[in-house]
CSV table of C-alpha atoms in Angstrom, one decimal:
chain,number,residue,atom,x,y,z
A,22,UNK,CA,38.1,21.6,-16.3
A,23,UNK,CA,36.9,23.5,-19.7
A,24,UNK,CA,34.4,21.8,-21.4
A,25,UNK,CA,35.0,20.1,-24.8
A,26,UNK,CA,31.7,21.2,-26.6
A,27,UNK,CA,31.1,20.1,-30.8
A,28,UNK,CA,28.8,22.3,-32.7
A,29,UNK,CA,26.5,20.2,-35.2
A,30,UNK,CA,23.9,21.7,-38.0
A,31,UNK,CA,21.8,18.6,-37.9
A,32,UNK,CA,18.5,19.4,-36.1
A,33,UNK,CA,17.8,15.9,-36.0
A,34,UNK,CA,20.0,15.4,-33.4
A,35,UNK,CA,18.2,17.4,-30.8
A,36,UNK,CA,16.5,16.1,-27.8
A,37,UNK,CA,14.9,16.6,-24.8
A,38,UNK,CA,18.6,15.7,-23.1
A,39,UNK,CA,20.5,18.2,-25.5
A,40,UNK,CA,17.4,20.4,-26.6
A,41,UNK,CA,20.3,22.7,-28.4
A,42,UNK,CA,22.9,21.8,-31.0
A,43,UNK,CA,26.1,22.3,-28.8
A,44,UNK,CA,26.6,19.0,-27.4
A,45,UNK,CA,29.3,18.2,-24.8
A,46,UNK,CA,32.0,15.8,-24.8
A,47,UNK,CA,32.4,13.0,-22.3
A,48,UNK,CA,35.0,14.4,-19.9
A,49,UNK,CA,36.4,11.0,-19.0
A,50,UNK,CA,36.8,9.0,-22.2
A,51,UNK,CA,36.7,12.6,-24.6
A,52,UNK,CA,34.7,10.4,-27.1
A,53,UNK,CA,31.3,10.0,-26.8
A,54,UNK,CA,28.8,13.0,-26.4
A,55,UNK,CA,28.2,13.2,-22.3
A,56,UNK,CA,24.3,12.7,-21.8
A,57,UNK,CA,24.4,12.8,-17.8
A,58,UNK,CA,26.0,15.2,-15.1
A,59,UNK,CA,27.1,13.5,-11.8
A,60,UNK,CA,24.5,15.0,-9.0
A,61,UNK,CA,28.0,15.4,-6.5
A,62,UNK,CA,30.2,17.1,-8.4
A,63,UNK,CA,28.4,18.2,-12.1
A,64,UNK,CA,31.0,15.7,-13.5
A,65,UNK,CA,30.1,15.4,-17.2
A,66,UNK,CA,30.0,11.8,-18.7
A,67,UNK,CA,28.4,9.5,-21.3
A,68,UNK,CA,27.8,5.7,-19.4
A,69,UNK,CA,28.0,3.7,-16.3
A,70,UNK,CA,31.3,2.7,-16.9
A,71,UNK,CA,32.6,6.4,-17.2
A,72,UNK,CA,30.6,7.5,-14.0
A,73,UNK,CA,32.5,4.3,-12.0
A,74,UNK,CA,36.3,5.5,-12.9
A,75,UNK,CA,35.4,9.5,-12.7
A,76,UNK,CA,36.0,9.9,-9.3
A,77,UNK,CA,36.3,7.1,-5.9
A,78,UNK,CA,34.7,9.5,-4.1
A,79,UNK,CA,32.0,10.5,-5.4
A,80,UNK,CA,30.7,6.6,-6.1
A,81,UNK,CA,32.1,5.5,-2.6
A,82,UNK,CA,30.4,8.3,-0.9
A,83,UNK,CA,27.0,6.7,-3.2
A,84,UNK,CA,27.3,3.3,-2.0
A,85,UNK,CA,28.1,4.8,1.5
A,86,UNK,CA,25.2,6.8,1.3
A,87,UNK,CA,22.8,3.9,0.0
A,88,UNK,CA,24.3,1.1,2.7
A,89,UNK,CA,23.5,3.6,5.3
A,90,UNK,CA,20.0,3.9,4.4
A,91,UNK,CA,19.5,0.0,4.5
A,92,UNK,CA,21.1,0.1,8.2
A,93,UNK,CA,18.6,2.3,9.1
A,94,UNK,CA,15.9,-0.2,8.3
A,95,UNK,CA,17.2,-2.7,10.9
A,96,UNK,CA,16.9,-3.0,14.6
A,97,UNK,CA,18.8,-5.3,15.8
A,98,UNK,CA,18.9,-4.1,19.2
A,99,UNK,CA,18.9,-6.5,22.4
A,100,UNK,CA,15.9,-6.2,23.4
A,101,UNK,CA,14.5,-7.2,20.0
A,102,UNK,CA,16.6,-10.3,19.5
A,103,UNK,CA,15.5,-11.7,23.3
A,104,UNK,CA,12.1,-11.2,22.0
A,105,UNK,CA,12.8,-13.2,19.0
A,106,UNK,CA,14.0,-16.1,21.1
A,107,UNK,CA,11.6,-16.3,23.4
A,108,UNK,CA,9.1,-16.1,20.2
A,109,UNK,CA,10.9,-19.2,19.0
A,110,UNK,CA,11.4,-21.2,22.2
A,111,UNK,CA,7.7,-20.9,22.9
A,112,UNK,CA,6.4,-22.2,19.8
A,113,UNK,CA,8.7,-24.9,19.5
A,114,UNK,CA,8.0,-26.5,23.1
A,115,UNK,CA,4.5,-27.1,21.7
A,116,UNK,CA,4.7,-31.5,22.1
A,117,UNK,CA,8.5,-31.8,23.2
A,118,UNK,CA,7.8,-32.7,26.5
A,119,UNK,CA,9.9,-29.7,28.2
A,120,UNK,CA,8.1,-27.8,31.2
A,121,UNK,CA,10.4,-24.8,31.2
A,122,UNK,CA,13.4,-23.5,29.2
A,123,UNK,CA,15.6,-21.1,30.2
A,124,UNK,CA,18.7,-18.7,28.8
A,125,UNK,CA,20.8,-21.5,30.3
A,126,UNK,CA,19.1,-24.3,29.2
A,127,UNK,CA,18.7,-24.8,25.3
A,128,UNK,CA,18.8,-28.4,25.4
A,129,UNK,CA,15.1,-29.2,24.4
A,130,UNK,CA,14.9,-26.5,21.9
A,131,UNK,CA,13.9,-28.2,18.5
A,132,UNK,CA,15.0,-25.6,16.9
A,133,UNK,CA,19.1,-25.5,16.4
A,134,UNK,CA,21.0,-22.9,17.8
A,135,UNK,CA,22.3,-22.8,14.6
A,136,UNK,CA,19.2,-21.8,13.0
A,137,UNK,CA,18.2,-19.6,15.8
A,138,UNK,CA,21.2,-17.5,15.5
A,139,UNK,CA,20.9,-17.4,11.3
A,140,UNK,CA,17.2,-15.9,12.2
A,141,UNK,CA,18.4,-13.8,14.9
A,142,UNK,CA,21.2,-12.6,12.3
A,143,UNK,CA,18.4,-11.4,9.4
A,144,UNK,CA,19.8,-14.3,7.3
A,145,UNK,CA,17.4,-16.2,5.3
A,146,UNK,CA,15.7,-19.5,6.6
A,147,UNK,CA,14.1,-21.8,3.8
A,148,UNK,CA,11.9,-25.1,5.2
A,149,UNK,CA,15.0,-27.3,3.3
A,150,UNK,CA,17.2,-26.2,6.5
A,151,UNK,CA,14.9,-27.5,9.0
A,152,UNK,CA,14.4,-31.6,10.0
A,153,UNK,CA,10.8,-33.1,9.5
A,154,UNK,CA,10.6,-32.3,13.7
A,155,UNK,CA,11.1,-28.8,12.8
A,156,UNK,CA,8.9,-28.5,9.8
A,157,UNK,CA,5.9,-30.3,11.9
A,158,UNK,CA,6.5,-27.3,14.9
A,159,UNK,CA,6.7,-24.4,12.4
A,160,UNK,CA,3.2,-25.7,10.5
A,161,UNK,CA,2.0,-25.8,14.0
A,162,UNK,CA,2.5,-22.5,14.7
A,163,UNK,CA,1.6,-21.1,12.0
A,164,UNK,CA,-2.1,-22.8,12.0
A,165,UNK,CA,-2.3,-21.9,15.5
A,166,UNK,CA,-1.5,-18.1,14.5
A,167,UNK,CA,1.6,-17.8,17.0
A,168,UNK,CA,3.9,-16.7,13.9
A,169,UNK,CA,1.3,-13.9,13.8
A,170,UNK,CA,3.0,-12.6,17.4
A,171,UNK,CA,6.2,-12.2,15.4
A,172,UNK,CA,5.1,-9.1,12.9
A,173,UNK,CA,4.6,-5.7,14.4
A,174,UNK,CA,1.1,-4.2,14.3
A,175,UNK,CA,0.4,-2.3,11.3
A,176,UNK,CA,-0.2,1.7,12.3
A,177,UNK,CA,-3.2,2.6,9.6
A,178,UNK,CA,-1.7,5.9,7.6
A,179,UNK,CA,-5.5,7.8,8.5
A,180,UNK,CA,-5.0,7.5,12.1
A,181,UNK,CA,-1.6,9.1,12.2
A,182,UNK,CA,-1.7,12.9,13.0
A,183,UNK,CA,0.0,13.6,9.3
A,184,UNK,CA,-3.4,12.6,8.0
A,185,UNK,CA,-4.9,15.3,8.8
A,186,UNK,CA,-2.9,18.2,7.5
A,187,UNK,CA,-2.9,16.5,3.9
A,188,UNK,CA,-3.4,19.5,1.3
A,189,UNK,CA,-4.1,18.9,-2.2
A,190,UNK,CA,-4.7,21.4,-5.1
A,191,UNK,CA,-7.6,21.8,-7.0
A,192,UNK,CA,-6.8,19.3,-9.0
A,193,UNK,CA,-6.1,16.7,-6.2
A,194,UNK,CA,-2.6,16.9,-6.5
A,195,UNK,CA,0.1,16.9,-4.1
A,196,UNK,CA,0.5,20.9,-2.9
A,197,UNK,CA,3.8,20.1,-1.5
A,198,UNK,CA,6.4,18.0,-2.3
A,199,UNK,CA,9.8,18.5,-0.1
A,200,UNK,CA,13.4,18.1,-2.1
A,201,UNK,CA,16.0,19.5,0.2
A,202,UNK,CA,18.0,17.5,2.2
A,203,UNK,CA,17.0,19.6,5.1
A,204,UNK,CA,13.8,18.6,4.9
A,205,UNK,CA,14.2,15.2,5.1
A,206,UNK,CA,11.3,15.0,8.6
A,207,UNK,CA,8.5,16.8,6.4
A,208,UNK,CA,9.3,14.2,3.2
A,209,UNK,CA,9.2,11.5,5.7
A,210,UNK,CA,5.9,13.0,7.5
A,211,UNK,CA,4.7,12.8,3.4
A,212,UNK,CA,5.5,9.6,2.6
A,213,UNK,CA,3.5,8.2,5.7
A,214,UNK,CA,0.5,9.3,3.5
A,215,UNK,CA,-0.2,7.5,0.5
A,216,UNK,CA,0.9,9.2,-2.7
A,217,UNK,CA,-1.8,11.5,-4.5
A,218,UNK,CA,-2.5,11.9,-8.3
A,219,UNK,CA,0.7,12.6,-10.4
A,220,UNK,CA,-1.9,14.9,-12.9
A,221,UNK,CA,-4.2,17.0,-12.3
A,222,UNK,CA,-7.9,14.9,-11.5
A,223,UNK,CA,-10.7,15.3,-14.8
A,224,UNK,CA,-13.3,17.8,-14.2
A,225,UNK,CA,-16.4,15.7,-14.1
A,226,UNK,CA,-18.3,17.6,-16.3
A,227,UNK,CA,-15.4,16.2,-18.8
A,228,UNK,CA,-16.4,12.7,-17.7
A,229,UNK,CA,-20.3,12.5,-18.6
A,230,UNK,CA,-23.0,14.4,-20.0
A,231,UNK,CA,-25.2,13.6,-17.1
A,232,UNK,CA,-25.6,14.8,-13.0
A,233,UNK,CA,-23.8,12.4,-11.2
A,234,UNK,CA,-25.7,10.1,-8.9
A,235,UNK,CA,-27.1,10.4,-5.6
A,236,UNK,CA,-25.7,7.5,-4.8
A,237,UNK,CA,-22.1,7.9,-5.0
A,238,UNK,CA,-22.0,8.8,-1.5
A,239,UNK,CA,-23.2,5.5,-0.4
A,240,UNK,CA,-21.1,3.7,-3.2
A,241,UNK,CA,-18.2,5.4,-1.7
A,242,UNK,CA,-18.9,4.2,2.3
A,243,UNK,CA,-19.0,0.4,0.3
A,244,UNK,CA,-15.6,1.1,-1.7
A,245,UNK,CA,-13.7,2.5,1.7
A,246,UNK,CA,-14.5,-0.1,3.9
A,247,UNK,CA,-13.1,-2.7,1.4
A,248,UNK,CA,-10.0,-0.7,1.1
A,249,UNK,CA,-9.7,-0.5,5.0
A,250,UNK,CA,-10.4,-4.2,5.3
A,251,UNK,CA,-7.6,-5.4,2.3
A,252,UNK,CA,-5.0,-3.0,4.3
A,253,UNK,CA,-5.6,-4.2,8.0
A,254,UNK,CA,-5.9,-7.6,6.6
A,255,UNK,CA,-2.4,-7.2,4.8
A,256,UNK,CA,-1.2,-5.1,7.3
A,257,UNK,CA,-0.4,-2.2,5.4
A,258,UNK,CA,2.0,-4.5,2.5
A,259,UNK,CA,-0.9,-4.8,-0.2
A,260,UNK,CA,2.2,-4.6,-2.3
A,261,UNK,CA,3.3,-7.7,-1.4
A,262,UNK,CA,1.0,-9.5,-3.3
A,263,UNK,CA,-1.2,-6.9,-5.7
A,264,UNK,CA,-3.4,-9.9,-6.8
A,265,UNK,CA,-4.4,-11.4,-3.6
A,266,UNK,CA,-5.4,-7.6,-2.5
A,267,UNK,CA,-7.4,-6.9,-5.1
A,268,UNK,CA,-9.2,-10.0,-5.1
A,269,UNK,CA,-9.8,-9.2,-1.7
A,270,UNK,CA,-11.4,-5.7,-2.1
A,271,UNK,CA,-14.1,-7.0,-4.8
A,272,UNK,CA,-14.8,-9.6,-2.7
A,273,UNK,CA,-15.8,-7.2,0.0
A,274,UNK,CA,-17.3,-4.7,-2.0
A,275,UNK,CA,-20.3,-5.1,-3.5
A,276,UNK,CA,-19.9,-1.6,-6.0
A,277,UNK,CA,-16.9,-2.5,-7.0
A,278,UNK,CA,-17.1,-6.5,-7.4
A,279,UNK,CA,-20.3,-7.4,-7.3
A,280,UNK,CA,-21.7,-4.7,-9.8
A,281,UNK,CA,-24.7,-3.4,-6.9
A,282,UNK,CA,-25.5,-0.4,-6.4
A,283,UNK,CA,-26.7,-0.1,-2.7
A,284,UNK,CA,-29.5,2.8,-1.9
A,285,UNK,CA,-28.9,3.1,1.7
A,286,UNK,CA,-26.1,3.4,4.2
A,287,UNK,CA,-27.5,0.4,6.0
A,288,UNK,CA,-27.4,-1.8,3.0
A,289,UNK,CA,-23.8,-0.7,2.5
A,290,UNK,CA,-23.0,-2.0,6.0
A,291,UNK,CA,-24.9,-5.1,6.2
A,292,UNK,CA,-23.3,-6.4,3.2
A,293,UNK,CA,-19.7,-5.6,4.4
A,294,UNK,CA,-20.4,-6.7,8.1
A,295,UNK,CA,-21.8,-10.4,6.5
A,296,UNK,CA,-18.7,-10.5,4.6
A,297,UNK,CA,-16.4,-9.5,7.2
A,298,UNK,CA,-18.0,-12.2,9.5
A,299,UNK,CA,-18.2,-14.5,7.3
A,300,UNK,CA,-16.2,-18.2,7.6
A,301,UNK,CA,-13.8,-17.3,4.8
A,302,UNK,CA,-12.3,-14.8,6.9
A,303,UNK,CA,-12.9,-16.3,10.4
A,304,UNK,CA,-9.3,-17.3,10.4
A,305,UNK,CA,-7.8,-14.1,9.4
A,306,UNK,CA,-9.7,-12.1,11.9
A,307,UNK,CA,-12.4,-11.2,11.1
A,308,UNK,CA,-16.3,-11.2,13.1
A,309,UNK,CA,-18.4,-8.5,14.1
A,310,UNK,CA,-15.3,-6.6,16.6
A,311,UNK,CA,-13.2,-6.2,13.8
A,312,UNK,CA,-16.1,-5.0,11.3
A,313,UNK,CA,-17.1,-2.3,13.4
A,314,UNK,CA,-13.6,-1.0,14.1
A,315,UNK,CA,-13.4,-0.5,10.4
A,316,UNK,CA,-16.9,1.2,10.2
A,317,UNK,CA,-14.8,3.4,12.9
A,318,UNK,CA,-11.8,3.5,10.5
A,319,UNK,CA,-14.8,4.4,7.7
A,320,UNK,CA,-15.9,7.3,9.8
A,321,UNK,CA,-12.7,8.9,10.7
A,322,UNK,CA,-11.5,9.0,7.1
A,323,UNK,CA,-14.9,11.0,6.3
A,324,UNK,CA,-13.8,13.4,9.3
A,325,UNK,CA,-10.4,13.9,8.0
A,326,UNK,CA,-12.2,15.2,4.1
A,327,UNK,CA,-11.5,15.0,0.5
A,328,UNK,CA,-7.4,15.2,0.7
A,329,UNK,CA,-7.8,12.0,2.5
A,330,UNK,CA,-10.1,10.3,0.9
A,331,UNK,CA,-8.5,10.7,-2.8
A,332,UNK,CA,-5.1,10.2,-1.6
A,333,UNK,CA,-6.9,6.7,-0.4
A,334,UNK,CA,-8.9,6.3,-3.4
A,335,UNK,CA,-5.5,6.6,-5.4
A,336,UNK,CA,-3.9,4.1,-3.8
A,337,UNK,CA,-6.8,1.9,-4.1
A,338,UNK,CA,-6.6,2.4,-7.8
A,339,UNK,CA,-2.6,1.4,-8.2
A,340,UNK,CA,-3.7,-1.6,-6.0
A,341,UNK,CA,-5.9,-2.6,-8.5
A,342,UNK,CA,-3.7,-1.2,-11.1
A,343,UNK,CA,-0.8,-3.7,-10.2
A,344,UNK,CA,-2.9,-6.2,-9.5
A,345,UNK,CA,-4.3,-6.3,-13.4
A,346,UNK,CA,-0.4,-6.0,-14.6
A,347,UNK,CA,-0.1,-9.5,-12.4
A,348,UNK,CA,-3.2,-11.2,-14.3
A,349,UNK,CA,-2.0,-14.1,-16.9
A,350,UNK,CA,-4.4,-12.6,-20.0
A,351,UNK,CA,-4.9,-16.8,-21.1
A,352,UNK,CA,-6.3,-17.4,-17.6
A,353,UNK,CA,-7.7,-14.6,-16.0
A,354,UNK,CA,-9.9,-12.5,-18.8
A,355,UNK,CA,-12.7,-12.5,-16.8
A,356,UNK,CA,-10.9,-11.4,-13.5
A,357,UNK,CA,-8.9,-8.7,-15.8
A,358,UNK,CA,-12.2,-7.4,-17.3
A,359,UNK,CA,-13.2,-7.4,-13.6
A,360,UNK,CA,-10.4,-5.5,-12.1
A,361,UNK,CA,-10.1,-2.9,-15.3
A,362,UNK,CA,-14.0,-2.6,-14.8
A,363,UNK,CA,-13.5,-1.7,-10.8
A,364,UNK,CA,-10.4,0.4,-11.9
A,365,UNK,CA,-12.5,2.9,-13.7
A,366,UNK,CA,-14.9,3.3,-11.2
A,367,UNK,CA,-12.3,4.0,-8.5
A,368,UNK,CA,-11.1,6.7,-10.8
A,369,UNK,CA,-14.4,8.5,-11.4
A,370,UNK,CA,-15.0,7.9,-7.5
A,371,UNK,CA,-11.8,9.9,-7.6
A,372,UNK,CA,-12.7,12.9,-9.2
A,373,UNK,CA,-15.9,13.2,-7.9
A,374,UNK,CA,-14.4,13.4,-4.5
A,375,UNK,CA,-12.5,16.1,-5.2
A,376,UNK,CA,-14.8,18.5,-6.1
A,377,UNK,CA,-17.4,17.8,-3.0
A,378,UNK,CA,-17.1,20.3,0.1
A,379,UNK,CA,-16.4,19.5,3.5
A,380,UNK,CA,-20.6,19.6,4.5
A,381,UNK,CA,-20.9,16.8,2.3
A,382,UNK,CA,-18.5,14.5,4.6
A,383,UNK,CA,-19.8,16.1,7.8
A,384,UNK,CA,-23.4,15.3,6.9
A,385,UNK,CA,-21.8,11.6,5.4
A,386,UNK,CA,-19.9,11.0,8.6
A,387,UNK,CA,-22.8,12.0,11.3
A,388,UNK,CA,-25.5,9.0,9.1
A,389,UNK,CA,-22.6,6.3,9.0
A,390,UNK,CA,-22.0,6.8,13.0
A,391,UNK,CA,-25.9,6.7,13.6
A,392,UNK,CA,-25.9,3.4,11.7
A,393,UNK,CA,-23.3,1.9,14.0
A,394,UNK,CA,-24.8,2.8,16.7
A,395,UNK,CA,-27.4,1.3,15.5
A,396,UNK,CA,-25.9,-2.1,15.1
A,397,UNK,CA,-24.1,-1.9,18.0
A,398,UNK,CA,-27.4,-1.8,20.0
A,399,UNK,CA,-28.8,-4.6,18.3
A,400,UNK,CA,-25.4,-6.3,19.2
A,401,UNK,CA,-25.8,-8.4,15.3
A,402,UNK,CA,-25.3,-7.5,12.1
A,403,UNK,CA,-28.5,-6.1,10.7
A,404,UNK,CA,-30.5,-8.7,8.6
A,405,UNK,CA,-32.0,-7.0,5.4
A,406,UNK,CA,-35.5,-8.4,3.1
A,407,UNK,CA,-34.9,-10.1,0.3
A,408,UNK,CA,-36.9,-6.8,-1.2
A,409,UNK,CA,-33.7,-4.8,0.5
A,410,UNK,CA,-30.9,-6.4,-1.7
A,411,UNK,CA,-29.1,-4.4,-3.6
A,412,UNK,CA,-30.3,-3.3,-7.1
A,413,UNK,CA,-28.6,-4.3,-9.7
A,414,UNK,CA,-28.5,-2.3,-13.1
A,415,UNK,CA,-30.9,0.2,-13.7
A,416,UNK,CA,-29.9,3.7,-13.8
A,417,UNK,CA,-26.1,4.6,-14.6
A,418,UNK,CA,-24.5,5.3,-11.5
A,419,UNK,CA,-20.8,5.1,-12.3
A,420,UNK,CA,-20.1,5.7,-15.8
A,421,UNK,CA,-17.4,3.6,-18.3
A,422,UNK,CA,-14.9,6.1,-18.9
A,423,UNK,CA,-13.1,4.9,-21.7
């Protein structure tokens, strides 16, 4: 079809979408200028409503396209929905006076087959469907942690073998970035890995006037194993709720939420074992077993190097990042100031990251593994003076970056 094209004088209309003064004509209504080119057939037109009537195929092949993707998401398979129901029968026998139930026998199920098959079906369940026997059973089991048997184990992104052919430029950036449709296994190999800058990373010597600290490398043990913790504890969704996960990383870390500035590897670990065993997260797991398994997770993400570790330190910072967009400013200035506060230093943890060589994480990973051991053969977590707490102030070790 030849293109309708109007030549104008007026620069001012120029713009990043029509950069020259021939501007194109809508080829479906022929009156507006078209701003946007259909990615299936280069179709010119100016709106929504144009894009919908210029061709059936092109938006049922979208909608095709996009419902197909969804479908992908589910299993639904047999095997899954049996495990389901016996998830669901188990729970709710808990009181009912039943000593077995079988396929054949549903009778003494609290739980309606009508419900059962709405769950079974993906369709959503609110506590107003359920009787006040129902609600009781599901309370039950979800104090109990049963519900917990129902979500799939989380697979950490740094133990999957993807993490360890991440490659960033110099400027911590993502080297490759697939596009093609036949590529679609390396994008999804990519997007198991968190996402690294979108610009190129500051050059510290841009940052401050002054040789960074000593100490970062201890700081950054501290700031890792609170990331670790948050994810494992969230099981990978931190972006299910921003808030809750970033209150949960300063709580863990003392750098980043407590304002210390720990000298020694052991410090670092003491104060994230105590937390970690601590009664406010007895119920969610944790104890000493799950600490050290993060000192492991800790250790392997120093093994794998910087690409890793920024790509992690990245996604710590749109954690926090979200988590400050989610603050009510009347309620939470202090917990804003807070979060912007631990935001900065995540980002200047960032860049000095990137520009450390691979014997600085060898050396880093060999002292945290002594220090388990360590801990491990005293079978506790280690008990530090009152003179070992962590110094607070003093010397700038992280600097405000405005």
């Amino acid at each position: 079809m030849p293109e309708k094209t109007i030549i104008t004088s007026e620069s001012s209309n120029s713009s990043p979408l029509n950069p020259s003064s021939s501007r194109i004509i809508c080829h479906v209504c022929n009156k507006q200028f078209s701003q946007y080119t259909c990615p299936r057939c280069n179709f010119r037109y100016c709106s929504l409503p144009c894009y919908k009537s210029h061709s059936v195929q092109c938006t049922e092949s979208f909608m095709r396209d996009n419902v197909n993707d969804e479908l992908k998401q589910v299993r639904s398979d047999d095997q899954t929905k049996t495990k389901m129901l016996e998830i669901l029968k188990r729970f709710h026998e808990e009181d009912g006076g039943i000593d077995s139930i079988t396929d054949d026998d549903d009778e003494g199920s609290i739980l309606p087959e009508e419900i059962m098959q709405r769950i079974m079906n993906g369709d959503e369940v609110s506590l107003d469907d359920l009787s006040l026997e129902e609600r009781k059973g599901f309370q039950r089991a979800l104090a109990s942690g049963e519900l917990s048997k129902m979500i799939e184990p989380w697979d950490p992104w740094w133990l999957r073998a993807s993490a360890r052919t991440i490659s960033l430029g110099r400027g911590g950036t993502q080297l490759v970035q697939c596009v093609e449709e036949e590529e679609e296994e390396e994008a999804r190999v990519v997007s198991e890995i968190p996402r690294g800058p979108d610009t190129p990373l500051i050059s510290l010597s841009k940052l401050s006037s002054t040789n960074p600290s000593p100490l970062l490398p201890i700081h950054l043990i501290d700031i890792v194993y609170s990331y670790c913790f948050t994810l494992r504890i969230y099981n990978g969704e931190w972006q299910s709720d921003s808030l809750g996960s970033a209150t949960m990383v300063l709580s863990v870390s003392s750098v980043l939420g407590h304002n210390a500035q720990p000298e020694t590897i052991k410090e670092v670990l003491s104060f994230c074992l105590e937390q970690t065993c601590s009664s406010a997260y007895k119920n969610l797991g944790g104890g000493l077993k799950f600490g050290l398994n993060l000192v492991d997770d800790v250790i392997c993400l120093l093994f794998l190097g910087s690409g890793a570790i920024v790509c992690l330190l990245c996604d710590l910072q749109r954690l926090i990042h979200g988590a400050i967009l989610e603050v009510k400013s009347s309620s939470g200035r202090d917990l804003k100031k807070r979060l912007k506060l631990a935001e900065r230093k995540v980002f200047f943890m960032m860049c000095w990251v990137n520009e450390q060589s691979c014997e600085v994480w060898q050396a880093l990973e060999s002292s945290v593994r002594a220090e388990k051991n360590s801990v491990v053969e005293l079978n506790g977590v280690p008990k530090m003076k009152k003179t070992d707490q962590f110094r607070k102030g003093g010397g700038v070790v992280i600097e405000e970056i405005e």
